[in-house]
PDB file of C-alpha atoms in Angstrom:
ATOM      1  CA  MET A  97      21.780 -57.667 -28.971  1.00  0.00           C
ATOM      2  CA  ALA A  98      18.184 -58.358 -28.231  1.00  0.00           C
ATOM      3  CA  LEU A  99      16.750 -56.662 -25.819  1.00  0.00           C
ATOM      4  CA  GLY A 100      15.410 -58.569 -22.153  1.00  0.00           C
ATOM      5  CA  LEU A 101      12.229 -58.410 -21.097  1.00  0.00           C
ATOM      6  CA  ARG A 102      13.364 -56.858 -17.838  1.00  0.00           C
ATOM      7  CA  THR A 103      14.462 -53.849 -20.275  1.00  0.00           C
ATOM      8  CA  HIS A 104      10.810 -54.178 -22.296  1.00  0.00           C
ATOM      9  CA  VAL A 105       8.645 -54.010 -19.480  1.00  0.00           C
ATOM     10  CA  CYS A 106      10.387 -50.783 -18.383  1.00  0.00           C
ATOM     11  CA  PHE A 107       9.291 -48.796 -21.939  1.00  0.00           C
ATOM     12  CA  ALA A 108       5.727 -50.930 -22.205  1.00  0.00           C
ATOM     13  CA  TRP A 109       5.537 -49.202 -18.296  1.00  0.00           C
ATOM     14  CA  LEU A 110       6.892 -45.436 -19.536  1.00  0.00           C
ATOM     15  CA  GLY A 111       4.424 -45.440 -22.349  1.00  0.00           C
ATOM     16  CA  PHE A 112       1.457 -46.780 -19.523  1.00  0.00           C
ATOM     17  CA  SER A 113       2.533 -43.742 -17.063  1.00  0.00           C
ATOM     18  CA  ALA A 114       3.587 -41.248 -20.576  1.00  0.00           C
ATOM     19  CA  SER A 115       1.020 -41.268 -22.451  1.00  0.00           C
ATOM     20  CA  TRP A 116      -2.648 -41.617 -23.472  1.00  0.00           C
ATOM     21  CA  THR A 117      -3.377 -43.122 -19.868  1.00  0.00           C
ATOM     22  CA  PRO A 118      -4.528 -40.007 -18.032  1.00  0.00           C
ATOM     23  CA  THR A 119      -6.877 -39.516 -20.838  1.00  0.00           C
ATOM     24  CA  ASP A 120      -8.769 -42.888 -20.526  1.00  0.00           C
ATOM     25  CA  VAL A 121      -8.716 -42.270 -16.580  1.00  0.00           C
ATOM     26  CA  GLY A 122     -11.079 -39.504 -17.605  1.00  0.00           C
ATOM     27  CA  TRP A 123     -12.915 -41.483 -20.671  1.00  0.00           C
ATOM     28  CA  ASN A 124     -13.501 -44.300 -17.616  1.00  0.00           C
ATOM     29  CA  ASN A 125     -14.913 -42.297 -14.854  1.00  0.00           C
ATOM     30  CA  MET A 126     -17.138 -39.592 -17.105  1.00  0.00           C
ATOM     31  CA  GLY A 127     -20.338 -41.936 -16.729  1.00  0.00           C
ATOM     32  CA  VAL A 128     -20.214 -41.094 -13.034  1.00  0.00           C
ATOM     33  CA  PHE A 129     -18.922 -37.788 -13.703  1.00  0.00           C
ATOM     34  CA  MET A 130     -22.161 -36.854 -16.202  1.00  0.00           C
ATOM     35  CA  ARG A 131     -24.429 -39.028 -13.751  1.00  0.00           C
ATOM     36  CA  CYS A 132     -22.999 -36.697 -10.148  1.00  0.00           C
ATOM     37  CA  LEU A 133     -22.051 -33.603 -11.723  1.00  0.00           C
ATOM     38  CA  SER A 134     -24.217 -30.318 -12.456  1.00  0.00           C
ATOM     39  CA  GLY A 135     -22.889 -30.250 -16.340  1.00  0.00           C
ATOM     40  CA  GLY A 136     -25.324 -33.618 -17.317  1.00  0.00           C
ATOM     41  CA  LEU A 137     -24.793 -35.045 -20.422  1.00  0.00           C
ATOM     42  CA  MET A 138     -23.121 -32.328 -21.724  1.00  0.00           C
ATOM     43  CA  LEU A 139     -19.798 -33.177 -20.612  1.00  0.00           C
ATOM     44  CA  ALA A 140     -19.088 -35.226 -22.607  1.00  0.00           C
ATOM     45  CA  ASP A 141     -18.601 -32.851 -24.781  1.00  0.00           C
ATOM     46  CA  TYR A 142     -17.589 -30.031 -23.368  1.00  0.00           C
ATOM     47  CA  SER A 143     -14.386 -32.585 -22.309  1.00  0.00           C
ATOM     48  CA  ALA A 144     -13.742 -33.883 -25.519  1.00  0.00           C
ATOM     49  CA  ILE A 145     -14.371 -29.892 -26.973  1.00  0.00           C
ATOM     50  CA  ALA A 146     -11.012 -29.215 -24.619  1.00  0.00           C
ATOM     51  CA  GLY A 147      -9.525 -32.329 -25.531  1.00  0.00           C
ATOM     52  CA  GLN A 148      -9.690 -30.649 -29.181  1.00  0.00           C
ATOM     53  CA  ILE A 149      -8.573 -27.269 -28.073  1.00  0.00           C
ATOM     54  CA  SER A 150      -5.515 -28.904 -26.260  1.00  0.00           C
ATOM     55  CA  ALA A 151      -4.113 -31.634 -28.802  1.00  0.00           C
ATOM     56  CA  ALA A 152      -4.386 -28.984 -31.517  1.00  0.00           C
ATOM     57  CA  LEU A 153      -2.478 -25.887 -29.260  1.00  0.00           C
ATOM     58  CA  THR A 154       0.172 -29.146 -28.195  1.00  0.00           C
ATOM     59  CA  LEU A 155       0.808 -29.919 -32.048  1.00  0.00           C
ATOM     60  CA  LEU A 156       1.388 -26.286 -32.785  1.00  0.00           C
ATOM     61  CA  VAL A 157       3.518 -24.857 -29.509  1.00  0.00           C
ATOM     62  CA  PHE A 158       5.601 -27.990 -30.279  1.00  0.00           C
ATOM     63  CA  SER A 159       5.494 -27.163 -33.835  1.00  0.00           C
ATOM     64  CA  LEU A 160       6.689 -23.597 -32.897  1.00  0.00           C
ATOM     65  CA  VAL A 161       9.041 -24.609 -30.654  1.00  0.00           C
ATOM     66  CA  HIS A 162      11.078 -26.867 -33.096  1.00  0.00           C
ATOM     67  CA  VAL A 163      10.843 -24.252 -35.791  1.00  0.00           C
ATOM     68  CA  VAL A 164      12.043 -21.447 -33.361  1.00  0.00           C
ATOM     69  CA  ARG A 165      14.865 -24.083 -32.153  1.00  0.00           C
ATOM     70  CA  GLY A 166      15.554 -26.452 -33.558  1.00  0.00           C
ATOM     71  CA  PRO A 167      15.608 -30.298 -32.823  1.00  0.00           C
ATOM     72  CA  PRO A 168      15.511 -31.216 -29.441  1.00  0.00           C
ATOM     73  CA  VAL A 169      17.975 -32.747 -28.282  1.00  0.00           C
ATOM     74  CA  TYR A 170      19.353 -35.946 -25.675  1.00  0.00           C
ATOM     75  CA  GLU A 171      18.361 -33.612 -22.981  1.00  0.00           C
ATOM     76  CA  SER A 172      15.716 -31.333 -23.740  1.00  0.00           C
ATOM     77  CA  ASN A 173      13.296 -34.543 -24.337  1.00  0.00           C
ATOM     78  CA  VAL A 174      14.654 -36.464 -21.089  1.00  0.00           C
ATOM     79  CA  THR A 175      13.158 -33.272 -19.690  1.00  0.00           C
ATOM     80  CA  ILE A 176      10.167 -33.910 -21.872  1.00  0.00           C
ATOM     81  CA  VAL A 177       9.610 -37.521 -20.510  1.00  0.00           C
ATOM     82  CA  TRP A 178      10.206 -36.687 -17.411  1.00  0.00           C
ATOM     83  CA  ALA A 179       7.978 -33.552 -17.390  1.00  0.00           C
ATOM     84  CA  LEU A 180       5.347 -36.311 -18.603  1.00  0.00           C
ATOM     85  CA  LEU A 181       5.669 -38.653 -16.214  1.00  0.00           C
ATOM     86  CA  LEU A 182       4.889 -36.450 -13.637  1.00  0.00           C
ATOM     87  CA  LEU A 183       2.347 -33.990 -14.488  1.00  0.00           C
ATOM     88  CA  GLY A 184       0.377 -37.063 -15.397  1.00  0.00           C
ATOM     89  CA  VAL A 185       1.067 -39.225 -12.028  1.00  0.00           C
ATOM     90  CA  ALA A 186      -0.446 -35.053 -10.580  1.00  0.00           C
ATOM     91  CA  ALA A 187      -3.798 -34.686 -12.981  1.00  0.00           C
ATOM     92  CA  VAL A 188      -4.927 -38.194 -12.168  1.00  0.00           C
ATOM     93  CA  LEU A 189      -3.881 -37.300  -8.099  1.00  0.00           C
ATOM     94  CA  CYS A 190      -5.967 -33.911  -9.073  1.00  0.00           C
ATOM     95  CA  ILE A 191      -9.332 -35.446 -10.464  1.00  0.00           C
ATOM     96  CA  ALA A 192      -9.228 -37.735  -7.660  1.00  0.00           C
ATOM     97  CA  ALA A 193      -8.894 -35.112  -5.098  1.00  0.00           C
ATOM     98  CA  LEU A 194     -10.835 -32.584  -6.649  1.00  0.00           C
ATOM     99  CA  TRP A 195     -13.623 -34.055  -9.216  1.00  0.00           C
ATOM    100  CA  ARG A 196     -16.570 -32.010  -7.765  1.00  0.00           C
ATOM    101  CA  THR A 197     -14.571 -28.589  -7.816  1.00  0.00           C
ATOM    102  CA  GLU A 198     -17.645 -26.692 -10.155  1.00  0.00           C
ATOM    103  CA  ILE A 199     -18.100 -22.786 -10.769  1.00  0.00           C
ATOM    104  CA  ASP A 200     -20.911 -21.790 -11.137  1.00  0.00           C
ATOM    105  CA  ASN A 201     -22.377 -25.371 -12.091  1.00  0.00           C
ATOM    106  CA  VAL A 202     -19.362 -25.806 -14.548  1.00  0.00           C
ATOM    107  CA  ALA A 203     -17.369 -29.079 -14.082  1.00  0.00           C
ATOM    108  CA  VAL A 204     -13.821 -27.017 -14.494  1.00  0.00           C
ATOM    109  CA  MET A 205     -11.770 -29.399 -12.529  1.00  0.00           C
ATOM    110  CA  VAL A 206     -13.188 -32.488 -15.088  1.00  0.00           C
ATOM    111  CA  ILE A 207     -12.718 -30.360 -17.842  1.00  0.00           C
ATOM    112  CA  GLY A 208      -9.423 -28.991 -17.170  1.00  0.00           C
ATOM    113  CA  TYR A 209      -7.614 -32.176 -17.066  1.00  0.00           C
ATOM    114  CA  MET A 210      -9.382 -33.175 -20.139  1.00  0.00           C
ATOM    115  CA  PHE A 211      -7.934 -30.630 -21.648  1.00  0.00           C
ATOM    116  CA  VAL A 212      -4.125 -30.553 -19.368  1.00  0.00           C
ATOM    117  CA  ALA A 213      -4.800 -35.098 -20.163  1.00  0.00           C
ATOM    118  CA  ASN A 214      -5.381 -34.434 -23.718  1.00  0.00           C
ATOM    119  CA  ALA A 215      -1.667 -32.519 -24.070  1.00  0.00           C
ATOM    120  CA  LEU A 216       0.126 -35.027 -21.937  1.00  0.00           C
ATOM    121  CA  GLY A 217      -1.243 -38.044 -24.644  1.00  0.00           C
ATOM    122  CA  THR A 218      -0.338 -35.675 -27.387  1.00  0.00           C
ATOM    123  CA  LEU A 219       2.510 -34.694 -26.716  1.00  0.00           C
ATOM    124  CA  SER A 220       4.532 -37.948 -25.536  1.00  0.00           C
ATOM    125  CA  TRP A 221       3.529 -39.363 -29.445  1.00  0.00           C
ATOM    126  CA  ILE A 222       4.910 -36.245 -31.018  1.00  0.00           C
ATOM    127  CA  ALA A 223       8.398 -35.863 -28.145  1.00  0.00           C
ATOM    128  CA  THR A 224       8.491 -38.827 -27.361  1.00  0.00           C
ATOM    129  CA  VAL A 225       8.557 -41.789 -30.029  1.00  0.00           C
ATOM    130  CA  PRO A 226      10.716 -39.925 -31.913  1.00  0.00           C
ATOM    131  CA  PHE A 227      12.850 -39.648 -28.865  1.00  0.00           C
ATOM    132  CA  LEU A 228      12.802 -43.519 -27.952  1.00  0.00           C
ATOM    133  CA  ALA A 229      12.876 -44.409 -32.056  1.00  0.00           C
ATOM    134  CA  SER A 230      17.087 -42.031 -32.187  1.00  0.00           C
ATOM    135  CA  SER A 231      17.929 -43.085 -28.819  1.00  0.00           C
ATOM    136  CA  PHE A 232      17.338 -46.373 -27.784  1.00  0.00           C
ATOM    137  CA  ASP A 233      16.391 -49.936 -30.336  1.00  0.00           C
ATOM    138  CA  GLY A 234      13.799 -48.883 -32.801  1.00  0.00           C
ATOM    139  CA  SER A 235      12.250 -52.141 -30.484  1.00  0.00           C
ATOM    140  CA  VAL A 236      11.526 -50.561 -27.382  1.00  0.00           C
ATOM    141  CA  VAL A 237       8.791 -48.579 -29.549  1.00  0.00           C
ATOM    142  CA  SER A 238       6.495 -51.220 -29.442  1.00  0.00           C
ATOM    143  CA  SER A 239       6.742 -51.702 -25.785  1.00  0.00           C
ATOM    144  CA  PHE A 240       5.956 -48.045 -25.750  1.00  0.00           C
ATOM    145  CA  TYR A 241       3.160 -48.678 -27.697  1.00  0.00           C
ATOM    146  CA  ALA A 242       2.424 -51.256 -26.267  1.00  0.00           C
ATOM    147  CA  GLY A 243       2.020 -49.991 -22.306  1.00  0.00           C
ATOM    148  CA  SER A 244       0.423 -47.063 -23.539  1.00  0.00           C
ATOM    149  CA  GLY A 245      -2.595 -49.495 -24.855  1.00  0.00           C
ATOM    150  CA  LEU A 246      -2.682 -50.630 -21.324  1.00  0.00           C
ATOM    151  CA  GLY A 247      -4.542 -47.423 -20.344  1.00  0.00           C
ATOM    152  CA  SER A 248      -7.001 -47.728 -22.458  1.00  0.00           C
ATOM    153  CA  LEU A 249      -8.490 -51.902 -21.445  1.00  0.00           C
TER     154      LEU A 249
END
């Protein structure tokens, strides 16, 4: 049975909300951050380094949890999806309100935001996509990816 348009729109919205969109928000505003904060041109490099460290740590921790506890069950995957949604919204609200926060001329909010945003994006691909593919019709994965790509526009 084919899924309706409403179902695909919901999964696209999930992809937009719980994927790489917070990271895209950070990179799309990086020019403003570099111009207004004391990090200047190095802020992009610091943010990229924080993002790479975050992705590596997320992969490592998720793998260790997977080895110790076994594969995630349906309920834990639902919890991960909700956590991604809530943390994504919280991160975007924090950066919107506190982006000028600096400690010792270091833009800690921007670098911290990019760390969290990259962790969310990485976790969305290593946890959410396999969950969607195994628990729902396979076509919703394409909708999730389409929604994830919308944040890059």
